[in-house]
């Protein structure tokens, strides 16, 4: 299976982007699509019920290794997304990526570079880059 690069996705979005050429329009659509991702996850909890949220305080001890930290840090999620909710959340994430890509196009930012730099930061900062 071939992987679609962010660059080619970005070019594809650029070609489709006739209606949303205004920066303000794209900015607000980006915010809206982000809220829709949150909404889809929320609905999986409150309307479908395939996942449950059990939130408690997260505590991290300094000096523990990655595996220990993973065990201590609760995900607060019980269960797995059902097929419908997975589809809904994935679809909203895609929409969100579309507008993020559109924003990058308007500001002449390359998404592959963004991912590359963030990945670099992650490997430099390591384990406690949690925020
Ligand atoms: Zn569900």
PDB file of C-alpha atoms and ligand atoms in Angstrom:
ATOM      1  CA  UNK A   1       0.000   0.000   0.000  1.00  0.00           C
ATOM      2  CA  UNK A   2       1.493   3.339  -0.966  1.00  0.00           C
ATOM      3  CA  UNK A   3       1.506   6.201   1.482  1.00  0.00           C
ATOM      4  CA  UNK A   4       0.157   9.526   0.398  1.00  0.00           C
ATOM      5  CA  UNK A   5       2.608  12.232   1.370  1.00  0.00           C
ATOM      6  CA  UNK A   6       1.378  15.344   3.116  1.00  0.00           C
ATOM      7  CA  UNK A   7       2.907  17.315   0.272  1.00  0.00           C
ATOM      8  CA  UNK A   8       0.740  15.658  -2.361  1.00  0.00           C
ATOM      9  CA  UNK A   9      -2.321  15.937  -0.127  1.00  0.00           C
ATOM     10  CA  UNK A  10      -1.550  19.610   0.270  1.00  0.00           C
ATOM     11  CA  UNK A  11      -1.365  20.052  -3.498  1.00  0.00           C
ATOM     12  CA  UNK A  12      -4.659  18.228  -3.894  1.00  0.00           C
ATOM     13  CA  UNK A  13      -6.322  20.517  -1.342  1.00  0.00           C
ATOM     14  CA  UNK A  14      -4.877  23.532  -3.112  1.00  0.00           C
ATOM     15  CA  UNK A  15      -6.530  22.520  -6.370  1.00  0.00           C
ATOM     16  CA  UNK A  16      -9.892  22.015  -4.680  1.00  0.00           C
ATOM     17  CA  UNK A  17      -9.699  25.185  -2.723  1.00  0.00           C
ATOM     18  CA  UNK A  18     -11.799  27.521  -4.771  1.00  0.00           C
ATOM     19  CA  UNK A  19     -14.418  28.380  -2.209  1.00  0.00           C
ATOM     20  CA  UNK A  20     -12.148  28.761   0.783  1.00  0.00           C
ATOM     21  CA  UNK A  21      -9.414  31.013  -0.433  1.00  0.00           C
ATOM     22  CA  UNK A  22      -9.808  33.629   2.240  1.00  0.00           C
ATOM     23  CA  UNK A  23      -7.458  33.293   5.200  1.00  0.00           C
ATOM     24  CA  UNK A  24     -10.205  34.284   7.622  1.00  0.00           C
ATOM     25  CA  UNK A  25     -12.570  31.720   6.147  1.00  0.00           C
ATOM     26  CA  UNK A  26      -9.961  28.964   6.363  1.00  0.00           C
ATOM     27  CA  UNK A  27      -8.986  29.938   9.912  1.00  0.00           C
ATOM     28  CA  UNK A  28     -12.552  29.730  11.139  1.00  0.00           C
ATOM     29  CA  UNK A  29     -13.221  26.492   9.235  1.00  0.00           C
ATOM     30  CA  UNK A  30     -10.093  25.028  10.801  1.00  0.00           C
ATOM     31  CA  UNK A  31     -11.372  25.895  14.268  1.00  0.00           C
ATOM     32  CA  UNK A  32     -14.795  24.556  13.463  1.00  0.00           C
ATOM     33  CA  UNK A  33     -13.459  21.252  12.153  1.00  0.00           C
ATOM     34  CA  UNK A  34     -11.320  20.905  15.272  1.00  0.00           C
ATOM     35  CA  UNK A  35     -14.428  21.314  17.411  1.00  0.00           C
ATOM     36  CA  UNK A  36     -16.143  18.658  15.285  1.00  0.00           C
ATOM     37  CA  UNK A  37     -13.415  16.143  16.138  1.00  0.00           C
ATOM     38  CA  UNK A  38     -14.024  16.795  19.828  1.00  0.00           C
ATOM     39  CA  UNK A  39     -17.765  16.523  19.250  1.00  0.00           C
ATOM     40  CA  UNK A  40     -17.415  13.138  17.506  1.00  0.00           C
ATOM     41  CA  UNK A  41     -15.319  11.750  20.367  1.00  0.00           C
ATOM     42  CA  UNK A  42     -17.769  13.161  22.911  1.00  0.00           C
ATOM     43  CA  UNK A  43     -20.684  11.501  21.112  1.00  0.00           C
ATOM     44  CA  UNK A  44     -18.861   8.156  21.205  1.00  0.00           C
ATOM     45  CA  UNK A  45     -18.928   8.518  24.992  1.00  0.00           C
ATOM     46  CA  UNK A  46     -22.299  10.115  25.661  1.00  0.00           C
ATOM     47  CA  UNK A  47     -24.509   8.878  22.818  1.00  0.00           C
ATOM     48  CA  UNK A  48     -23.040   5.586  21.631  1.00  0.00           C
ATOM     49  CA  UNK A  49     -21.247   4.473  24.774  1.00  0.00           C
ATOM     50  CA  UNK A  50     -18.618   2.330  23.032  1.00  0.00           C
ATOM     51  CA  UNK A  51     -15.935   4.156  24.996  1.00  0.00           C
ATOM     52  CA  UNK A  52     -16.121   5.454  28.545  1.00  0.00           C
ATOM     53  CA  UNK A  53     -14.205   8.227  30.182  1.00  0.00           C
ATOM     54  CA  UNK A  54     -12.775   7.592  33.646  1.00  0.00           C
ATOM     55  CA  UNK A  55     -10.642  10.581  34.446  1.00  0.00           C
ATOM     56  CA  UNK A  56      -8.370  10.918  37.467  1.00  0.00           C
ATOM     57  CA  UNK A  57      -5.401  13.069  38.322  1.00  0.00           C
ATOM     58  CA  UNK A  58      -2.208  12.236  36.396  1.00  0.00           C
ATOM     59  CA  UNK A  59       0.887  12.000  38.531  1.00  0.00           C
ATOM     60  CA  UNK A  60       4.419  11.595  37.232  1.00  0.00           C
ATOM     61  CA  UNK A  61       7.383  10.731  39.387  1.00  0.00           C
ATOM     62  CA  UNK A  62      10.678  12.179  38.213  1.00  0.00           C
ATOM     63  CA  UNK A  63      13.248   9.566  37.292  1.00  0.00           C
ATOM     64  CA  UNK A  64      10.989   6.762  36.108  1.00  0.00           C
ATOM     65  CA  UNK A  65      11.529   5.222  32.694  1.00  0.00           C
ATOM     66  CA  UNK A  66       9.172   5.250  29.713  1.00  0.00           C
ATOM     67  CA  UNK A  67       7.588   1.858  30.359  1.00  0.00           C
ATOM     68  CA  UNK A  68       6.890   2.670  34.008  1.00  0.00           C
ATOM     69  CA  UNK A  69       5.500   6.064  33.032  1.00  0.00           C
ATOM     70  CA  UNK A  70       3.156   4.483  30.489  1.00  0.00           C
ATOM     71  CA  UNK A  71       1.759   2.197  33.163  1.00  0.00           C
ATOM     72  CA  UNK A  72       1.294   4.983  35.674  1.00  0.00           C
ATOM     73  CA  UNK A  73      -0.286   7.450  33.260  1.00  0.00           C
ATOM     74  CA  UNK A  74      -3.873   6.384  32.766  1.00  0.00           C
ATOM     75  CA  UNK A  75      -5.459   6.909  29.365  1.00  0.00           C
ATOM     76  CA  UNK A  76      -8.781   7.510  31.054  1.00  0.00           C
ATOM     77  CA  UNK A  77     -10.449   5.568  28.256  1.00  0.00           C
ATOM     78  CA  UNK A  78     -12.286   2.316  28.771  1.00  0.00           C
ATOM     79  CA  UNK A  79     -13.356   0.316  25.734  1.00  0.00           C
ATOM     80  CA  UNK A  80     -12.719   0.813  22.023  1.00  0.00           C
ATOM     81  CA  UNK A  81     -14.410   2.874  19.352  1.00  0.00           C
ATOM     82  CA  UNK A  82     -17.090   0.876  17.538  1.00  0.00           C
ATOM     83  CA  UNK A  83     -17.084   0.825  13.749  1.00  0.00           C
ATOM     84  CA  UNK A  84     -19.516   3.743  13.438  1.00  0.00           C
ATOM     85  CA  UNK A  85     -17.725   5.996  15.900  1.00  0.00           C
ATOM     86  CA  UNK A  86     -14.313   5.151  14.433  1.00  0.00           C
ATOM     87  CA  UNK A  87     -15.671   6.154  11.032  1.00  0.00           C
ATOM     88  CA  UNK A  88     -17.160   9.384  12.437  1.00  0.00           C
ATOM     89  CA  UNK A  89     -14.023  10.420  14.338  1.00  0.00           C
ATOM     90  CA  UNK A  90     -11.737   9.516  11.403  1.00  0.00           C
ATOM     91  CA  UNK A  91     -13.892  11.486   9.015  1.00  0.00           C
ATOM     92  CA  UNK A  92     -13.784  14.590  11.237  1.00  0.00           C
ATOM     93  CA  UNK A  93     -10.016  14.199  11.611  1.00  0.00           C
ATOM     94  CA  UNK A  94      -9.744  14.129   7.822  1.00  0.00           C
ATOM     95  CA  UNK A  95     -11.824  17.286   7.545  1.00  0.00           C
ATOM     96  CA  UNK A  96      -9.586  18.889  10.144  1.00  0.00           C
ATOM     97  CA  UNK A  97      -6.503  17.905   8.132  1.00  0.00           C
ATOM     98  CA  UNK A  98      -8.088  19.371   5.017  1.00  0.00           C
ATOM     99  CA  UNK A  99      -8.441  22.799   6.598  1.00  0.00           C
ATOM    100  CA  UNK A 100      -5.057  22.588   8.279  1.00  0.00           C
ATOM    101  CA  UNK A 101      -3.620  21.844   4.865  1.00  0.00           C
ATOM    102  CA  UNK A 102      -5.544  24.766   3.372  1.00  0.00           C
ATOM    103  CA  UNK A 103      -4.134  27.039   6.076  1.00  0.00           C
ATOM    104  CA  UNK A 104      -0.618  25.835   5.291  1.00  0.00           C
ATOM    105  CA  UNK A 105      -1.207  26.514   1.594  1.00  0.00           C
ATOM    106  CA  UNK A 106      -2.377  30.067   2.214  1.00  0.00           C
ATOM    107  CA  UNK A 107       0.637  30.806   4.396  1.00  0.00           C
ATOM    108  CA  UNK A 108       3.102  28.926   2.192  1.00  0.00           C
ATOM    109  CA  UNK A 109       3.992  26.388   4.880  1.00  0.00           C
ATOM    110  CA  UNK A 110       4.981  22.855   3.910  1.00  0.00           C
ATOM    111  CA  UNK A 111       3.203  20.244   6.053  1.00  0.00           C
ATOM    112  CA  UNK A 112       5.959  17.673   5.574  1.00  0.00           C
ATOM    113  CA  UNK A 113       8.379  20.228   7.048  1.00  0.00           C
ATOM    114  CA  UNK A 114       6.023  20.835   9.973  1.00  0.00           C
ATOM    115  CA  UNK A 115       5.863  17.107  10.748  1.00  0.00           C
ATOM    116  CA  UNK A 116       9.610  16.744  10.261  1.00  0.00           C
ATOM    117  CA  UNK A 117      10.413  19.563  12.674  1.00  0.00           C
ATOM    118  CA  UNK A 118       7.895  18.372  15.262  1.00  0.00           C
ATOM    119  CA  UNK A 119       9.296  14.858  15.063  1.00  0.00           C
ATOM    120  CA  UNK A 120      12.768  16.274  15.577  1.00  0.00           C
ATOM    121  CA  UNK A 121      11.524  18.154  18.648  1.00  0.00           C
ATOM    122  CA  UNK A 122       9.928  14.989  20.036  1.00  0.00           C
ATOM    123  CA  UNK A 123      13.128  13.005  19.774  1.00  0.00           C
ATOM    124  CA  UNK A 124      15.092  15.828  21.397  1.00  0.00           C
ATOM    125  CA  UNK A 125      12.696  16.479  24.263  1.00  0.00           C
ATOM    126  CA  UNK A 126      11.892  12.831  24.877  1.00  0.00           C
ATOM    127  CA  UNK A 127       9.676  11.372  27.540  1.00  0.00           C
ATOM    128  CA  UNK A 128       8.519  14.385  29.473  1.00  0.00           C
ATOM    129  CA  UNK A 129       7.312  16.286  26.441  1.00  0.00           C
ATOM    130  CA  UNK A 130       3.767  15.514  27.511  1.00  0.00           C
ATOM    131  CA  UNK A 131       1.975  18.807  27.372  1.00  0.00           C
TER     132      UNK A 131
HETATM  133 ZN1  LIG B   1     -19.571   3.884  19.166  1.00  0.00          ZN
END
